[in-house]
Short mmCIF file of C-alpha atoms and ligand atoms in Angstrom, two decimals:
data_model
loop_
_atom_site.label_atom_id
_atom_site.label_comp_id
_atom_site.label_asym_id
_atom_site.label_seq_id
_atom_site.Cartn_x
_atom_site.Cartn_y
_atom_site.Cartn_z
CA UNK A 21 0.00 0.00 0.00
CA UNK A 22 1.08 3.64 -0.92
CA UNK A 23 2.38 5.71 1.80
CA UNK A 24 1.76 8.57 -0.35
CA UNK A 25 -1.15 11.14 -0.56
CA UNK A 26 -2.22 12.10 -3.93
CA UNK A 27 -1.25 15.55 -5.34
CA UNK A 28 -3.64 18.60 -4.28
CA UNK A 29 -5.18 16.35 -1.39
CA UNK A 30 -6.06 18.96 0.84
CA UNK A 31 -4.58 19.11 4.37
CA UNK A 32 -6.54 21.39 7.07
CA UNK A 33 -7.46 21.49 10.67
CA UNK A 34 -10.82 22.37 12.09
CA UNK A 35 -12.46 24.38 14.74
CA UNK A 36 -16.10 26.04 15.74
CA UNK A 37 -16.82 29.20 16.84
CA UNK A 38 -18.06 29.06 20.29
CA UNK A 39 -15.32 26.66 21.11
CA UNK A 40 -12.71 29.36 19.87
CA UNK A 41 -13.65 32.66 19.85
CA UNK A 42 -14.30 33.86 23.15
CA UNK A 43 -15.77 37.86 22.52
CA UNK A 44 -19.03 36.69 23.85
CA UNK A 45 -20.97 39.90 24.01
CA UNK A 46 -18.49 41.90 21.64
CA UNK A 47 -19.21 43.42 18.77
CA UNK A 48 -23.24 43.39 18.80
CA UNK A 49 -23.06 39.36 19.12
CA UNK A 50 -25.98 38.29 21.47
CA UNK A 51 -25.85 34.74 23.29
CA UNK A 52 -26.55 31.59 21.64
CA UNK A 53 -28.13 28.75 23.06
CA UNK A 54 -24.31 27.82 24.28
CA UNK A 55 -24.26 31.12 26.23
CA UNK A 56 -27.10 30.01 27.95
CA UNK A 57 -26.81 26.72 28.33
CA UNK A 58 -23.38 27.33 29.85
CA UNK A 59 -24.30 29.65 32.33
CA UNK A 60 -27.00 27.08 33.44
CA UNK A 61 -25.27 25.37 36.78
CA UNK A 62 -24.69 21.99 36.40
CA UNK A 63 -24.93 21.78 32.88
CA UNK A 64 -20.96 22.32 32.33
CA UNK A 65 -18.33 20.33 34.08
CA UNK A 66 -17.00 23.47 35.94
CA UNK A 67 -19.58 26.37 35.55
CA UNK A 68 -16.89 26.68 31.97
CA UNK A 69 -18.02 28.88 29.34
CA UNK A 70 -17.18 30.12 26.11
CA UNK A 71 -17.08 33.40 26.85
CA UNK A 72 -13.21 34.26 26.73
CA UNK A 73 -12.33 30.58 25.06
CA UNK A 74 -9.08 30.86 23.43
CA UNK A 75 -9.49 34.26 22.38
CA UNK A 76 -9.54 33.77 18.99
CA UNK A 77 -11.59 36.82 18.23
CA UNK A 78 -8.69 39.09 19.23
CA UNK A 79 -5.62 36.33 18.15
CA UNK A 80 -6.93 35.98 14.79
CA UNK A 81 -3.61 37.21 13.32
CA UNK A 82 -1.57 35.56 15.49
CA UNK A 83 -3.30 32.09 15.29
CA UNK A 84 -3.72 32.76 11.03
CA UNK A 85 0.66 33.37 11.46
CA UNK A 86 0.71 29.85 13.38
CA UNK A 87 -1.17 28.16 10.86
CA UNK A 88 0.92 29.48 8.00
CA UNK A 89 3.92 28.18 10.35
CA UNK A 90 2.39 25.18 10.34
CA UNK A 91 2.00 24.79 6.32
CA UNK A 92 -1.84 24.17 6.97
CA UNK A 93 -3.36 24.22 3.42
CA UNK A 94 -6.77 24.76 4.49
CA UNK A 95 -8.58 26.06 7.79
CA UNK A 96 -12.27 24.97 8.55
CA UNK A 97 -13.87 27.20 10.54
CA UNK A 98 -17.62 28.19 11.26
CA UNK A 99 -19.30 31.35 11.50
CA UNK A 100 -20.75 32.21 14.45
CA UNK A 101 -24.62 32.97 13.59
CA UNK A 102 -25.57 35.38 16.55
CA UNK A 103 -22.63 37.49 15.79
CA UNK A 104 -23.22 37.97 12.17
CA UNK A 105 -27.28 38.25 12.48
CA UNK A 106 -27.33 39.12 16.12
CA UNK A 107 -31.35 38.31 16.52
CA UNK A 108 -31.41 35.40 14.05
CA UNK A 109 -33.47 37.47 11.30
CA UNK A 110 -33.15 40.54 9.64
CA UNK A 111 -30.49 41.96 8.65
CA UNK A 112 -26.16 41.09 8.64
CA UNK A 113 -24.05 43.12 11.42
CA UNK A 114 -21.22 45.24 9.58
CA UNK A 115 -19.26 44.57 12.26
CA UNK A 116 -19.78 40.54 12.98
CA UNK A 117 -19.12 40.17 9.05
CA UNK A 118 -15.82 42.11 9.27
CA UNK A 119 -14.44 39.60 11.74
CA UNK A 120 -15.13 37.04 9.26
CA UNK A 121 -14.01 39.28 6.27
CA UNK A 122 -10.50 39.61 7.99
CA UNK A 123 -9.92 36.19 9.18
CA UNK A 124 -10.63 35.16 4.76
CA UNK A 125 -8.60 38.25 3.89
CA UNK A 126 -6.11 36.97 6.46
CA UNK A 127 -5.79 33.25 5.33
CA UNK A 128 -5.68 33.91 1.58
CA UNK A 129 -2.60 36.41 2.21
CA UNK A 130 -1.04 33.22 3.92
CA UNK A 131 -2.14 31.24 0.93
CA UNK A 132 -4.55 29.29 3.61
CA UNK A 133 -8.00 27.95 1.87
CA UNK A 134 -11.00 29.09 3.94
CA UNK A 135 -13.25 26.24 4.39
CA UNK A 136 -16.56 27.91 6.14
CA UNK A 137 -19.32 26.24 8.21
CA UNK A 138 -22.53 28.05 8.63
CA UNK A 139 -23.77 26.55 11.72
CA UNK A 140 -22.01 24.62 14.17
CA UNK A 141 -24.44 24.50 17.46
CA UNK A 142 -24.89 28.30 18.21
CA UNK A 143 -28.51 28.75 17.20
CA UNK A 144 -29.30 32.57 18.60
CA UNK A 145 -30.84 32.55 21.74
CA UNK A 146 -33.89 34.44 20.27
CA UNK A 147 -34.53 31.97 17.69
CA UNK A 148 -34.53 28.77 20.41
CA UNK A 149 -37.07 31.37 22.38
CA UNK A 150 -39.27 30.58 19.39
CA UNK A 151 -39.28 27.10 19.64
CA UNK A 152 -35.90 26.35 17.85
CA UNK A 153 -35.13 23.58 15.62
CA UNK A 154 -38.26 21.27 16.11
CA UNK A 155 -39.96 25.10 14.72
CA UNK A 156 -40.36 24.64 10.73
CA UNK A 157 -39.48 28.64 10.51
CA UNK A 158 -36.13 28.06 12.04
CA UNK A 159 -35.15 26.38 8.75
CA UNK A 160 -35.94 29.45 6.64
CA UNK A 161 -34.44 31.61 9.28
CA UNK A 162 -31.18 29.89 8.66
CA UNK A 163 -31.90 30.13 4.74
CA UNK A 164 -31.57 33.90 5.56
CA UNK A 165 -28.89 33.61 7.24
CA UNK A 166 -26.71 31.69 5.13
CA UNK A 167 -27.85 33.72 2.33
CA UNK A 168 -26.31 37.12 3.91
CA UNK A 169 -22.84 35.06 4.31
CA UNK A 170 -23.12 33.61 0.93
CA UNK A 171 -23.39 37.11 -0.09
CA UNK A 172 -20.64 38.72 1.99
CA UNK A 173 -17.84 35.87 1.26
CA UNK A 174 -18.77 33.84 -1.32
CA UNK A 175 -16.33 35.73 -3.96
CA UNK A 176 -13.83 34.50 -1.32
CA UNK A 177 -14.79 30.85 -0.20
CA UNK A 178 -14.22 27.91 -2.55
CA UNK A 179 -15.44 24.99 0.15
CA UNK A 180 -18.87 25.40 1.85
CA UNK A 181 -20.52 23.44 4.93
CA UNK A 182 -24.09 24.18 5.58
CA UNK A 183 -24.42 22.03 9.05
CA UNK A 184 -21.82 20.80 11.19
CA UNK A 185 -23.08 16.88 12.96
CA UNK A 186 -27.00 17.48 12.76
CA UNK A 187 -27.38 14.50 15.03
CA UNK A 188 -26.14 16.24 17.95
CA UNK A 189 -27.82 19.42 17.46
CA UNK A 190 -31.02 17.25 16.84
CA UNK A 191 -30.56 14.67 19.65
CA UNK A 192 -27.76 15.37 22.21
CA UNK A 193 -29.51 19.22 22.11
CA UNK A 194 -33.54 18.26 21.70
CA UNK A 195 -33.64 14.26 23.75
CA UNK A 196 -30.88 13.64 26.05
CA UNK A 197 -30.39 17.11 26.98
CA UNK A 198 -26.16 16.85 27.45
CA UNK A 199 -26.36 19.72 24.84
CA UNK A 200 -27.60 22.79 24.50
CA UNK A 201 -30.55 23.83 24.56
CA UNK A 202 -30.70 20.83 27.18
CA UNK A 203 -34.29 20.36 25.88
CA UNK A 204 -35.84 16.35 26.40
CA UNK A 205 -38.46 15.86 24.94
CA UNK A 206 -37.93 12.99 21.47
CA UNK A 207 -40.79 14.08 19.25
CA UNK A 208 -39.24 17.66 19.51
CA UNK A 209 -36.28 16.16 18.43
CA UNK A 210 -37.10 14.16 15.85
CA UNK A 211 -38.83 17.57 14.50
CA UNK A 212 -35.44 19.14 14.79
CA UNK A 213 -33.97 16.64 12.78
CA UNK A 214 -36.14 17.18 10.06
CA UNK A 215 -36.02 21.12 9.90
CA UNK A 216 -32.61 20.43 10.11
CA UNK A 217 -32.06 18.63 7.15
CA UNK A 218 -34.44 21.15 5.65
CA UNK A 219 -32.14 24.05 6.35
CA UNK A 220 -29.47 22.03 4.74
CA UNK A 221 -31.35 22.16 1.56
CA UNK A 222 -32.92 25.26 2.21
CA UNK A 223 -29.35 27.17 2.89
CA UNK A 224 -27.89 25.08 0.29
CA UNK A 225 -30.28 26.70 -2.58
CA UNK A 226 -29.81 29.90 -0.97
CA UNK A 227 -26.07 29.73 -1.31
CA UNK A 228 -26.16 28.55 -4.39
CA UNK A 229 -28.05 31.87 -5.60
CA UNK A 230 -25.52 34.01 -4.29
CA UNK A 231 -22.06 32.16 -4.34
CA UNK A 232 -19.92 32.04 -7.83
CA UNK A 233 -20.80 28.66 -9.95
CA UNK A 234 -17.49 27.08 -8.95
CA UNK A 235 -18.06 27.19 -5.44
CA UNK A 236 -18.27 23.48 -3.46
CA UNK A 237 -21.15 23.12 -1.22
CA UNK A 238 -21.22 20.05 1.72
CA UNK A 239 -22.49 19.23 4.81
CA UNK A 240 -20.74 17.65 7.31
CA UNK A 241 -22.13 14.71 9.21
CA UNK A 242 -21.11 11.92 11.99
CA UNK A 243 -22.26 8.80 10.57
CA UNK A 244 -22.13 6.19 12.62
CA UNK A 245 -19.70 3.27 12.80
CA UNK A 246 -21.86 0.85 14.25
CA UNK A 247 -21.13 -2.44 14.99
CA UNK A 248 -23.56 -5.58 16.34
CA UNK A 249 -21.68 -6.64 19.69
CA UNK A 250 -23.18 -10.61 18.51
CA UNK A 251 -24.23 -11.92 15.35
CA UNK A 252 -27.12 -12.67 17.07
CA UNK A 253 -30.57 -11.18 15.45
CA UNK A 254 -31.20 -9.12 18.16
CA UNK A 255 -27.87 -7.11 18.55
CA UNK A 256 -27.81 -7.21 14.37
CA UNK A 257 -31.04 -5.22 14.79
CA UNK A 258 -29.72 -2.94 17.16
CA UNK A 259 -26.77 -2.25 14.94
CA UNK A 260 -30.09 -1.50 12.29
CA UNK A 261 -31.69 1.04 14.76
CA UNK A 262 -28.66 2.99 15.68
CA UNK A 263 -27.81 3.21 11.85
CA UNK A 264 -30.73 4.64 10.95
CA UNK A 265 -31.04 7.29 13.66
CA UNK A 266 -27.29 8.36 13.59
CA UNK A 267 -26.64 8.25 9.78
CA UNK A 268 -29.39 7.63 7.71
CA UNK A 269 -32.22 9.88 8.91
CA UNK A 270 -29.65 12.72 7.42
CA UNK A 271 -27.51 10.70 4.67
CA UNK A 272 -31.25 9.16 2.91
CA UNK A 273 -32.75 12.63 2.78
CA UNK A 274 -29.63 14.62 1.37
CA UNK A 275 -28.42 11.97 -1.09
CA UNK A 276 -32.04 10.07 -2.22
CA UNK A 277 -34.82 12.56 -0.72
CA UNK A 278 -36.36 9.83 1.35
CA UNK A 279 -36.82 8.92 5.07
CA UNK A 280 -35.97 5.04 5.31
CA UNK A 281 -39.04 3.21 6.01
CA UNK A 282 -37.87 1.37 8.71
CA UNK A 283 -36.79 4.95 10.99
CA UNK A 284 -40.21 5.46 10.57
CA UNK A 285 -41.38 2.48 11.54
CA UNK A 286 -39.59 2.34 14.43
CA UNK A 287 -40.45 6.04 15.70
CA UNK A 288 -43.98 5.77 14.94
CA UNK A 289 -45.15 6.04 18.50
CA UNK A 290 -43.27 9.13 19.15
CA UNK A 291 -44.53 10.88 15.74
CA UNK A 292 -46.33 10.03 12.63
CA UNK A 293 -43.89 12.70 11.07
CA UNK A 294 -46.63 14.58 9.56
CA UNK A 295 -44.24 17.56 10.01
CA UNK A 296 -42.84 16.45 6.36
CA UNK A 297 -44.14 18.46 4.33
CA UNK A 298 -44.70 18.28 0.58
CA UNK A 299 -41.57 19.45 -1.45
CA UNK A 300 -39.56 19.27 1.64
CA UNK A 301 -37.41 16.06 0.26
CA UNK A 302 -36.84 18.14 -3.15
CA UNK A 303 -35.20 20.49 -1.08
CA UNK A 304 -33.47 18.32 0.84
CA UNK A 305 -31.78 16.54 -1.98
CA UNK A 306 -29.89 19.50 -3.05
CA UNK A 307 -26.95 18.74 -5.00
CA UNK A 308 -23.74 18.41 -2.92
CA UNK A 309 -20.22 18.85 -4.24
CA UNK A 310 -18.62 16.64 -1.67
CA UNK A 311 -19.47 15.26 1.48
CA UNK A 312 -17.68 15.30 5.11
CA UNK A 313 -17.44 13.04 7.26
CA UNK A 314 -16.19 13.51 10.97
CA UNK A 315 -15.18 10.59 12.60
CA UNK A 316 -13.68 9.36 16.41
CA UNK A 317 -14.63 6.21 17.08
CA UNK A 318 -16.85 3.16 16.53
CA UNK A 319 -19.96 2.32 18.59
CA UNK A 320 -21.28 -1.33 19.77
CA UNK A 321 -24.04 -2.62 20.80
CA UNK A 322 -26.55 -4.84 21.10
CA UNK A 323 -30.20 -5.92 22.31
CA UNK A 324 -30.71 -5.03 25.50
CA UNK A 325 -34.21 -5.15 27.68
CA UNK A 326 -34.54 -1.83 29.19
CA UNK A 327 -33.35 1.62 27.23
CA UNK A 328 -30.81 2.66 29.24
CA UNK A 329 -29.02 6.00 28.77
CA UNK A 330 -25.69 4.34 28.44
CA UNK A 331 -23.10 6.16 27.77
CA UNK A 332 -19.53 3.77 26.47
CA UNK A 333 -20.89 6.15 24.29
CA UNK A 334 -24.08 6.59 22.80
CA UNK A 335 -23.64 9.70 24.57
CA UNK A 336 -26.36 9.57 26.84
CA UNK A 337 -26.99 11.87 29.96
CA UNK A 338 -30.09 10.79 32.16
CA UNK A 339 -32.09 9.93 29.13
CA UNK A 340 -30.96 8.16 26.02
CA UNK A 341 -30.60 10.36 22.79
CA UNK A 342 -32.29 7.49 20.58
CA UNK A 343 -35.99 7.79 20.43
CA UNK A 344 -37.65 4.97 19.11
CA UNK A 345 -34.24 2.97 19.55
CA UNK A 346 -36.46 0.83 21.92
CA UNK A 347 -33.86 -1.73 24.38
CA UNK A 348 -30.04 -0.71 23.30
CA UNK A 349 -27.21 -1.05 25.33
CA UNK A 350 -23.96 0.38 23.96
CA UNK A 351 -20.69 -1.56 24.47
CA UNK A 352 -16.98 -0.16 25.45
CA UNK A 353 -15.20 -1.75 22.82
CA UNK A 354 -11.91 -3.54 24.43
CA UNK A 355 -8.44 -2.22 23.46
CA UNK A 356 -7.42 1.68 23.78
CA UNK A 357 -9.43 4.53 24.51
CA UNK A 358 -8.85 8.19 24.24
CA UNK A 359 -9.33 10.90 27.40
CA UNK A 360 -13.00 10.92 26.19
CA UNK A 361 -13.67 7.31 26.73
CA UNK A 362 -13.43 6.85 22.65
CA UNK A 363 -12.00 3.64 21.49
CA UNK A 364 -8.90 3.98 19.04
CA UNK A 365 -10.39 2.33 16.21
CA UNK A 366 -9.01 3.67 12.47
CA UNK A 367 -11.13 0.53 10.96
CA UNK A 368 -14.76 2.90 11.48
CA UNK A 369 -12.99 5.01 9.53
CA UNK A 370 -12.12 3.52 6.70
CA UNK A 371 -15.13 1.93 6.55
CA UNK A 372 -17.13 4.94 6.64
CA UNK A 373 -15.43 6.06 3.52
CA UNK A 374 -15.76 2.83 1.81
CA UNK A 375 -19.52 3.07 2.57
CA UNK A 376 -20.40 6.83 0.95
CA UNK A 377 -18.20 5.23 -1.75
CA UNK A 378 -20.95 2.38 -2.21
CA UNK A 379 -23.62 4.75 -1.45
CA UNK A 380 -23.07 8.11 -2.91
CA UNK A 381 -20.84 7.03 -6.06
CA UNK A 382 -19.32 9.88 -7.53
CA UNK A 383 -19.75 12.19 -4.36
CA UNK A 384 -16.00 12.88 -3.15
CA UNK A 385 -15.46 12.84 0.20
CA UNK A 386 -13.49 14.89 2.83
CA UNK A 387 -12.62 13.81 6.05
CA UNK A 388 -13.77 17.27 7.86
CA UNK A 389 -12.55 15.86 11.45
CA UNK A 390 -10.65 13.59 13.14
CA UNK A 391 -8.81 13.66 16.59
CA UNK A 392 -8.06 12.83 20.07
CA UNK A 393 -8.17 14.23 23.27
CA UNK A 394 -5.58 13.25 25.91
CA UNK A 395 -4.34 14.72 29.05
CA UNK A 396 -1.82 16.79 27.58
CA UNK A 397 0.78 18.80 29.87
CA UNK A 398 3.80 20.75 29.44
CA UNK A 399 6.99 19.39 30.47
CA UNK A 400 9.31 21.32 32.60
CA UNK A 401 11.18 23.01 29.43
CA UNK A 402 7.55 23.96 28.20
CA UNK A 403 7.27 21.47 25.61
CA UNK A 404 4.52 19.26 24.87
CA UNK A 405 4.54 15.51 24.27
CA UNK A 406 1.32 13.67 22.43
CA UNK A 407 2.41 10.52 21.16
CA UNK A 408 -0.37 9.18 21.59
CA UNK A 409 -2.20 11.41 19.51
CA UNK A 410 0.45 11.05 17.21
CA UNK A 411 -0.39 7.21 16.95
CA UNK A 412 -3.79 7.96 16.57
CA UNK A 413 -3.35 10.35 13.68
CA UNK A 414 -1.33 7.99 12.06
CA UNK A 415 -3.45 5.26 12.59
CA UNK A 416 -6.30 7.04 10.97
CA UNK A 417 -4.31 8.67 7.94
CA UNK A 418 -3.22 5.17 7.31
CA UNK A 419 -7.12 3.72 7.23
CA UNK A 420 -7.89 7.30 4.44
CA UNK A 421 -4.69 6.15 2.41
CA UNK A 422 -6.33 2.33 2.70
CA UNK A 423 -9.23 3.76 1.15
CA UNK A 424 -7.53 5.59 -1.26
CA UNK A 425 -5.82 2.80 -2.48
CA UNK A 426 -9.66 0.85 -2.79
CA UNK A 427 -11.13 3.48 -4.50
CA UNK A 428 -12.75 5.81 -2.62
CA UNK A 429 -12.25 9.37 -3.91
CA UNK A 430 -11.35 11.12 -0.75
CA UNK A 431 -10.30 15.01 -1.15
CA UNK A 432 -8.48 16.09 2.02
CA UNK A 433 -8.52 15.61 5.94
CA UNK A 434 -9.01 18.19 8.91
CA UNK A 435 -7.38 17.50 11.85
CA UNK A 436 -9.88 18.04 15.01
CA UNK A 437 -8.85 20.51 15.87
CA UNK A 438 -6.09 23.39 15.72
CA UNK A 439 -6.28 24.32 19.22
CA UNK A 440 -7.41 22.91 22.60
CA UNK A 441 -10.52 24.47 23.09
CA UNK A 442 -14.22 24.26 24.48
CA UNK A 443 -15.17 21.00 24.55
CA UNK A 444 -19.21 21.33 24.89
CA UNK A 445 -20.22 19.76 27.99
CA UNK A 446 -16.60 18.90 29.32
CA UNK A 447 -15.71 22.73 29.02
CA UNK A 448 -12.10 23.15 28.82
CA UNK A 449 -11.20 19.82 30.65
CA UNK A 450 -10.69 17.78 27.17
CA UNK A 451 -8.13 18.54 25.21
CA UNK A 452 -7.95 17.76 21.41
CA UNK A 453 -5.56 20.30 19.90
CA UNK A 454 -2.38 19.76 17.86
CA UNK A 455 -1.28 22.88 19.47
CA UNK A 456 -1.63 23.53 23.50
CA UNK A 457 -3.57 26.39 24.97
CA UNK A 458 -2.55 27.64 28.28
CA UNK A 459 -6.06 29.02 29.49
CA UNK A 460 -4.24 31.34 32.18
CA UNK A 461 -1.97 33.20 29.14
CA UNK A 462 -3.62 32.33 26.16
CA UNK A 463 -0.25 31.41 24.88
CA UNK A 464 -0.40 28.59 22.29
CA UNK A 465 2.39 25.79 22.03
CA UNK A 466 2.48 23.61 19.23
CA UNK A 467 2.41 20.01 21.05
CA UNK A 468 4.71 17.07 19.31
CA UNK A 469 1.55 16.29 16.96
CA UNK A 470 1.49 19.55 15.36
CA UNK A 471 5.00 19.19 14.40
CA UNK A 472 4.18 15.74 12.84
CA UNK A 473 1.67 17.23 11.26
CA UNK A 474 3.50 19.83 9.63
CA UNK A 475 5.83 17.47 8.17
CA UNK A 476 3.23 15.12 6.72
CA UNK A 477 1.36 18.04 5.69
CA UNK A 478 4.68 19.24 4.11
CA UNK A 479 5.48 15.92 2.23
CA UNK A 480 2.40 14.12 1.61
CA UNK A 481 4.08 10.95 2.84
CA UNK A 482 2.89 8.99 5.76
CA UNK A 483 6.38 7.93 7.65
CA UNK A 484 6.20 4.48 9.10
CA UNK A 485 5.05 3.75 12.27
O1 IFM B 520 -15.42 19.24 19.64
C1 IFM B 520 -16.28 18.48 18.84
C2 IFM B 520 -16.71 19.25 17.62
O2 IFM B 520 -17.29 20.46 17.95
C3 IFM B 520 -17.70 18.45 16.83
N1 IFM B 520 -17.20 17.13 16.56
C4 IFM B 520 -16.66 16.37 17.65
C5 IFM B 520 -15.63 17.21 18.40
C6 IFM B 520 -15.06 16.39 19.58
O3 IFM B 520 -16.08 16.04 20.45
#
């Protein structure tokens, strides 16, 4: 097997804008439903917020100069709705645009592509006061919305992402609860998932209108890996019921316009999803230009006779986030895990892209995150040591070049992510960057990884293990 990547593969990292930015209630921006959901006791392992985050609002220069360092060749990012469309409707801010004006102006000067997500959790405050994503209107709002950014950058974005991981937003955020807005309630978040997909579609046309016709549009999704724990009927079926509510409720819609029969089936006693409405799944089916994947680790499970709210990690919290899952238990898989409890498995990921090769012929495919958290620390000369993360990257590049080699038409790979940063409900205790943030100083230390990084991203060539 070829060690090598193939010419123009495109080589990136990744972050999100409440996990970065910090500038909370700068600039016009009003909270999101992080803001709040943050500042709701109990709901973040130590009261953290995103408030002052890694500052990345006011380090923009600095972190676009470390990335150049670095020889990144492309920087996913998202845009931070309340601060560019403070109430969620209406007209753009001037000055939440110009943020996002500089950091593009910034990263082309460094010859850095901008790769731009429109939403990646922070749904305005004002909008979830109006019922949120299970509301039909908050897919047109974010039509709007992705139209003004369209406008405003599209002469200066090649690679477009309407939604970053819809199955969170929809079920960590609307049924368990571990997200914001901490809502539990399944039929509301089975409606989210559908308006979801519908703003995909519906900020896909809109972006379309205004962005030039060589523009890429995607959507970036966490598909599950999803093994049976058994052969066994039961745990096979299991494996069928977490597949459809992880990956295909989004990946049937976007790529066929249809809701598999069987997610309906099984969810029929929470809704009779009436909520579709005609000439929604034309909408939905917009065409894509590539699709992203993020990927961390495989699931297992199996049959089980009550529904608990396991995590090991169907990320549960005190309820499960699978409605209409019925009895599934969720399995640690043996071997190593990561500081989030993640097994190290590179074999998801490969098949994952082996998969969208089967399913979505065609449709290339970008690996828009992939990553590790571990306890990272500096050493007493200030340096930081991952090798662990270092392993895991390779492990993983090794399964995309696997899939290279059988066919699949992969484009490029973020690393998750740039920096340490916010880590949702585990606040600033997990850390996942290439490069370390010391919270106390801001100042930002490129760990052992990034280094590796840089040199595969430099070559192209995977060194041996
Ligand atoms: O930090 C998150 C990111 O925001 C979305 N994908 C998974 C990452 C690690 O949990």
């Amino acid at each position: 097997m070829t060690m090598t990547f193939p010419p123009g593969f495109l080589w990136g990292a990744a972050t999100a804008a409440y996990q970065v930015e910090g500038a909370a209630a700068e600039d016009g921006r009003t909270p999101s439903i992080w803001d709040t959901f943050a500042r709701t006791p109990g709901r973040v392992l130590g009261g953290d917020t995103g408030d002052t985050a890694t500052d990345h609002y006011h380090r923009r220069r600095e972190d676009v100069s470390l990335m150049a360092e670095l020889g990144l060749g492309a920087y996913r990012f998202s845009v931070s709705w309340p601060r560019v469309q403070p109430t969620g409707r209406g007209p753009a801010s001037r000055r939440g645009l110009d943020f996002y004006r500089a950091l593009v102006d910034d990263l082309l000067a460094r010859g850095i592509r901008p790769v731009l997500t429109l939403y990646h959790w922070d749904l305005p405050q004002e909008l979830e006061d109006a019922g949120g994503w299970p509301e039909r209107e908050t897919a047109h709002r974010f039509a709007d919305y992705a139209h003004l950014v369209g406008e405003a950058l599209g002469d200066r974005v090649g690679l477009w992402t309407t939604l970053n991981e819809p199955w969170c937003s929809a079920f960590l955020g609307y049924a368990s609860g571990v997200h914001a807005p901490g809502r539990t309630d399944d039929a509301a978040a089975l409606r989210a998932a559908h308006h979801l997909n519908l703003a995909h579609g519906l900020g896909a046309q809109a972006l379309r209108a205004v962005v030039p016709a060589g523009a890429r549009l995607s959507v970036a999704l966490n598909p599950g890996a999803v093994r049976a724990r058994t052969p066994s009927p039961g745990d096979v079926d299991a494996q069928r019921r977490i597949d459809a509510l992880s990956t295909r409720i989004f990946t049937e819609p976007m790529l066929r316009g249809t809701y598999p029969a069987d997610l309906l089936a099984d969810t029929a006693a929470i809704t009779d999803w009436s909520f579709v409405l005609d000439g929604d799944m034309d909408v939905i089916k917009h065409p894509l230009d590539a699709l992203g994947i993020n990927y961390y680790a495989p699931s297992v499970v199996s049959a089980a006779t009550d529904n608990r709210p396991v995590r090991a990690d169907g990320h549960g919290g005190e309820r499960s986030p699978w409605p209409g899952a019925g009895g599934v238990a969720f399995h640690r898989p043996p071997g190593k895990q990561t500081a989030m409890d993640w097994s190290v498995d590179p074999t998801g990921l490969y098949d994952l892209l082996m998969r969208f090769t089967r399913e979505a012929p065609g449709l290339p495919l970008i690996v828009t995150e992939n990553g590790a958290a571990y306890d990272d620390k500096p050493g007493a000369d200030g340096t930081v040591h991952d090798p662990e993360r270092i392993a895991y990257l390779h492990a993983h590049l090794e399964a995309v070049l696997r899939a290279l080699t059988d066919g699949a038409d992969v484009r490029g790979y973020f690393l998750w992510s740039l920096l340490d940063n916010f880590e949702w409900a585990y606040g600033y205790s997990k850390r996942f960057g290439a490069v370390y943030v010391d919270y106390a100083t801001q100042a930002r230390t490129p760990k052992s990884s990034a280094h590796w990084y840089a040199r595969l991203m430099r070559t192209g060539q995977l060194p041996p293990r």
